[in-house]
């Protein structure tokens, strides 16, 4: 049988795979690192030059070309096939991600660069040179077209990056395995068997990874990158990522969703306005702890009585991003640039412990959920006692208190801790579709009534008086559980432990 | 004599690790910093300055002289002052107050040079509780009358983590990979501890309690002092390696001795004396960024005008009327004398034979029983804290222990201040565990060599530690702590040493045989009460 046509089929597959890996690497890097023009340009440049290196290296291979070809296919199957999952994992876990990315692009490029020259040399005895070059190159470029059409239209939307990568790895492994039959008479029988075993193992591994891809992706990709990344930056404290998707823009800190433009107004109106509603006078001095996205401040500045807003957020990068990334600045109505607002970048715990300030009328406490000890300290009796020193007897405080549905004990632990610190507390909750059922605690240093009236002249998209009073009702699955709940103190960090065990159920 | 890097690392960190450290080409680059501590060689001065004459105009009269400004001397001074007994001076040879509880200051946080915590005392320890109340560290008493300390002064969680085979785990006892037998032994060990926690003698005294003076002297308990803690564990049938490690860590940490050097009484004292009732947690720790520096600085603040820093007592001469004390001001090199009625000796007990005239020629037997071990302590000033290598690694805690290291690991001074990002000061502890020639070995090393030991040790867990460290200061404690080895605590030596010699009253924590702030404080107060009229 003339096997040559089948070998030409290989060319088109190889070419498709090669371009897919290149596209994958460029997409992953622009997803996670942002700035897609630079990433695409760099990846394509490195990839093409590495292909050149591979072609050049092929000149040094003299013997056992068929065997080498199969080995290279298998190598591409491993490196290329696992490239996307590996990149996501390294992105989530190491700081020198760029180096790994570019090194990987280079290796794949060099291996792919070896493929075509080798194949051409294998085929040169079967077919005359003129036709060989014409057909191989034509098919090579045709493969590129197939890849570039498949990738955006079918692969990314239907399979996702991880599965695409694994599928094409499998194709490469297939070409390798198949090659052991096609080129059987060019490979020593003993080598053939070894190659087949290797190819088989690699194929099985890729298949397992493909089946388990859900678990792999949920480690990073699904959580972070279902949408396009428009901004990404690692500060000394966290990784800040802004994405754009069908429902709007989202902000992620260390992979945790902070808001989505589609429903963030629900979250922020519910956060800010009840506290203003229970303040008896006209609040002038406002303290915001956390909330570096400027969205709570946007709500605060709706009140004409407000004279100063002091915002304390750990991360200078976060407050800078909120001003400088256009979509964020638009969303927070440039609140952080308002002359009434002063931004302090410090750990709120350290700031409360050391800063000398006049007391505040309203304090909005909007920290990330207590998923580590450094955050857990911001929910302790000590913290609330420090906060008390910055308040007046009639000040109002509100605290975001995670989900009473997903983390019921954590929610009530914060409420209890506030009470133990001498606050009178009214917990409430609402629905923010991006988050689910979300909780807050309204607190004052003296007993107070749940708010029933909203201020006039403040434009609201979500809250009205009916929703306001309904927020203070808790359903049977979110109300205070019938078991002992510890108070969160610096020396027990009970909350972090509750939170860990409750959210772990959903991981 | 000069040693190679490999010899030094082998001596301090063990052979296999030293070999791999030397192989891995980790640069032994110079790190900024210095060896700190008394800039005078006291031993040298005491040997040189024999039979010095005090110029006639340099004599003063003072009722009481206190020798030594550690916790014990300061406690005595504080008590005298509190009782309106103002006619005393305190002599301290260093330019920093506090002895082994002294601390330093950086622009990030203050940090300890030695002692760094105090467990919350039981309600019976009224004198110490009065101090804590006075320092405004307390909130009141609970329903049972036990002291409630303010949250911010109790060690913040997470308290401890341990580094083992490349990963950090929560806690000090290593639970990961524990098998059933090891679990059983650990539970059995807890039972043994519970037994001694609940134990009472015929008069209702506890076996182990602070201060040591209140412990039962029943023969059943004192028998524990005759064997080593290691032997005791083996006699009880324990074999678990991780349990032995845990107990060995305890004795190295509290006493600077290995398991087999420590008396079983002292070993059990560590585990039992801070547990109120069986099943209850050990008393929580009171701590500050500067460690027990907070206590000694507070005591000092009350009597500042009566302290004379950089003064070494050279000779203490009992006389007909009282005691004469001759001292040297190491700054001016002036020799001065004090005619006193009484002297409080709050310097380490072994120095008595160099200081007290009658002891110089004829030292009493008990003095040589007071043996000390050597330590070194380093403060590492970091521009940023090392990052965890694995997402599941337990995060930076207050006390960070390396299972495979002969050091005790490090305490993070920024922890208690709630500073969780950026620059930090790590205090690294290394007990030399009554090694032969430990002191000579320690003092033979220069700053660069000591810094290399420390950085190499920490690089097991923190490969980037060299780049993060801006400066390392090292304190060499030649006589860091009294050694509660077998047959010392309940021999007669301590009883004898506690009796005043003529008009000299002894107060150093050495007298307890266990180096703890509570003991130093107890002896300071006790001696002040002995001296106070009425
Ligand atoms: C590394 C280390 C860690 C420790 N950790 C803890 C801990 O966490 N908790 C705890 O409770 N305890 C701890 N200890 C023990 C604790 O420091 C002591 O128990 C207590 O502070 C000792 O006080 P002291 O006054 O008895 O003795 P010292 O601290 O020894 O004070 C003696 C003082 O006398 C001075 N002196 C000596 N000779 C003369 C002289 N001739 N003239 C004038 N002055 C002289 C010395 O300079 C010194 O200041 C630790 C000790 C060390 C070394």
Coordinates of N, CA, C and O in Angstrom, one line a residue, chain B residues 56-108:
Chain B
X56 N 39.4 57.8 98.5 CA 38.6 58.2 99.7 C 37.3 59.0 99.3 O 36.3 58.8 99.9
X57 N 37.5 59.9 98.3 CA 36.3 60.8 98.0 C 35.2 60.0 97.3 O 34.1 60.6 97.0
X58 N 35.5 58.8 96.8 CA 34.5 58.1 96.0 C 33.6 57.2 96.7 O 33.0 56.4 96.2
X59 N 33.6 57.3 98.0 CA 32.7 56.5 98.8 C 31.4 57.2 99.1 O 31.4 58.4 99.3
X60 N 30.3 56.5 99.0 CA 29.0 57.1 99.4 C 28.3 56.1 100.3 O 28.6 55.0 100.3
X61 N 27.3 56.7 101.0 CA 26.5 55.8 101.9 C 25.1 55.7 101.2 O 24.5 56.6 100.8
X62 N 24.7 54.4 101.2 CA 23.4 54.1 100.7 C 22.9 52.9 101.4 O 23.7 52.0 101.7
X63 N 21.6 52.9 101.7 CA 21.2 51.8 102.6 C 21.3 50.4 101.9 O 21.7 49.5 102.4
X64 N 20.8 50.4 100.6 CA 20.8 49.1 99.9 C 21.4 49.3 98.5 O 21.1 50.3 97.8
X65 N 22.3 48.4 98.2 CA 22.8 48.3 96.8 C 22.2 47.1 96.1 O 22.2 46.0 96.7
X66 N 21.7 47.2 94.9 CA 21.2 46.0 94.2 C 22.2 45.8 93.0 O 22.5 46.7 92.2
X67 N 22.7 44.6 93.0 CA 23.7 44.2 91.9 C 23.0 43.5 90.8 O 22.5 42.4 91.0
X68 N 22.9 44.1 89.7 CA 22.2 43.4 88.5 C 20.9 44.0 88.2 O 20.0 44.0 89.1
X69 N 20.7 44.4 87.0 CA 19.4 45.0 86.5 C 18.7 44.1 85.6 O 18.1 44.6 84.6
X70 N 18.6 42.8 85.9 CA 17.8 41.9 85.2 C 16.4 42.0 85.9 O 16.1 42.8 86.7
X71 N 15.5 41.0 85.5 CA 14.2 41.0 86.0 C 14.2 41.0 87.6 O 13.4 41.6 88.2
X72 N 15.1 40.2 88.1 CA 15.1 40.0 89.6 C 15.5 41.3 90.3 O 14.8 41.7 91.2
X73 N 16.6 41.9 89.9 CA 17.1 43.1 90.5 C 16.1 44.2 90.4 O 15.8 45.0 91.3
X74 N 15.5 44.3 89.2 CA 14.5 45.3 88.9 C 13.2 45.1 89.8 O 12.6 46.1 90.3
X75 N 12.8 43.8 89.9 CA 11.7 43.6 90.8 C 11.9 44.0 92.2 O 11.1 44.6 92.9
X76 N 13.1 43.7 92.7 CA 13.5 44.1 94.1 C 13.4 45.6 94.2 O 12.8 46.2 95.1
X77 N 14.0 46.3 93.2 CA 14.0 47.8 93.2 C 12.6 48.3 93.2 O 12.2 49.3 93.9
X78 N 11.8 47.7 92.3 CA 10.4 48.2 92.2 C 9.6 48.0 93.5 O 8.9 48.9 93.9
X79 N 9.9 46.9 94.1 CA 9.2 46.7 95.4 C 9.6 47.7 96.5 O 8.8 48.2 97.2
X80 N 10.9 47.9 96.6 CA 11.4 48.8 97.6 C 10.8 50.2 97.3 O 10.3 50.8 98.2
X81 N 10.8 50.6 96.1 CA 10.3 51.9 95.7 C 8.8 52.0 96.0 O 8.4 53.0 96.5
X82 N 8.1 50.9 95.7 CA 6.7 50.9 96.0 C 6.3 51.0 97.4 O 5.3 51.6 97.8
X83 N 7.2 50.5 98.3 CA 7.0 50.6 99.7 C 7.7 51.8 100.3 O 8.0 51.9 101.5
X84 N 8.0 52.8 99.4 CA 8.5 54.1 99.8 C 9.9 53.9 100.5 O 10.3 54.7 101.4
X85 N 10.6 52.9 100.1 CA 12.0 52.8 100.6 C 12.9 53.3 99.5 O 13.1 52.6 98.5
X86 N 13.3 54.5 99.6 CA 14.0 55.1 98.5 C 15.5 55.1 98.5 O 16.1 55.4 97.5
X87 N 16.1 54.7 99.6 CA 17.5 54.8 99.7 C 18.3 53.6 99.2 O 18.8 52.8 99.9
X88 N 18.3 53.5 97.8 CA 19.0 52.4 97.2 C 19.5 52.8 95.8 O 19.1 53.7 95.3
X89 N 20.5 52.0 95.4 CA 20.9 52.2 94.0 C 21.0 50.8 93.3 O 21.2 49.8 94.0
X90 N 20.8 50.8 92.0 CA 20.9 49.5 91.3 C 22.1 49.6 90.3 O 22.2 50.6 89.6
X91 N 23.0 48.7 90.4 CA 24.1 48.7 89.4 C 23.9 47.7 88.3 O 23.6 46.5 88.6
X92 N 24.1 48.1 87.1 CA 23.9 47.2 85.9 C 25.1 47.4 85.0 O 25.3 48.5 84.6
X93 N 25.7 46.3 84.7 CA 26.9 46.5 83.9 C 26.7 46.8 82.4 O 27.6 47.5 81.8
X94 N 25.6 46.5 81.9 CA 25.4 46.7 80.5 C 24.8 48.1 80.3 O 24.4 48.8 81.2
X95 N 24.8 48.6 79.0 CA 24.2 49.9 78.7 C 22.7 49.7 78.4 O 22.0 50.7 78.1
X96 N 22.2 48.5 78.5 CA 20.8 48.2 78.3 C 20.2 47.5 79.6 O 20.9 46.7 80.1
X97 N 19.0 47.9 80.0 CA 18.5 47.3 81.2 C 17.8 46.0 80.8 O 17.5 45.8 79.7
X98 N 17.7 45.1 81.8 CA 16.8 44.0 81.6 C 17.5 42.6 81.6 O 16.9 41.6 81.6
X99 N 18.9 42.6 81.5 CA 19.5 41.3 81.5 C 19.1 40.4 80.4 O 19.0 40.9 79.2
X100 N 18.7 39.2 80.6 CA 18.3 38.3 79.6 C 16.8 38.6 79.1 O 16.3 37.9 78.2
X101 N 16.2 39.6 79.7 CA 14.9 40.0 79.2 C 15.0 41.3 78.4 O 14.0 41.9 78.1
X102 N 16.2 41.7 78.1 CA 16.3 43.0 77.4 C 15.8 43.0 75.9 O 15.6 41.9 75.4
X103 N 15.6 44.1 75.4 CA 15.0 44.2 74.0 C 15.6 45.3 73.2 O 16.4 46.1 73.8
X104 N 15.4 45.4 72.0 CA 15.9 46.4 71.1 C 14.8 47.1 70.3 O 13.6 46.7 70.4
X105 N 15.2 48.1 69.6 CA 14.2 49.0 68.9 C 14.6 49.0 67.4 O 15.8 49.2 67.1
X106 N 13.6 48.9 66.5 CA 13.9 49.1 65.1 C 12.8 50.1 64.6 O 11.9 50.4 65.3
X107 N 12.9 50.5 63.4 CA 11.9 51.4 62.9 C 10.6 50.7 62.5 O 9.6 51.3 62.2
X108 N 10.7 49.3 62.5 CA 9.4 48.6 62.3 C 8.7 48.2 63.6 O 7.6 48.6 63.8

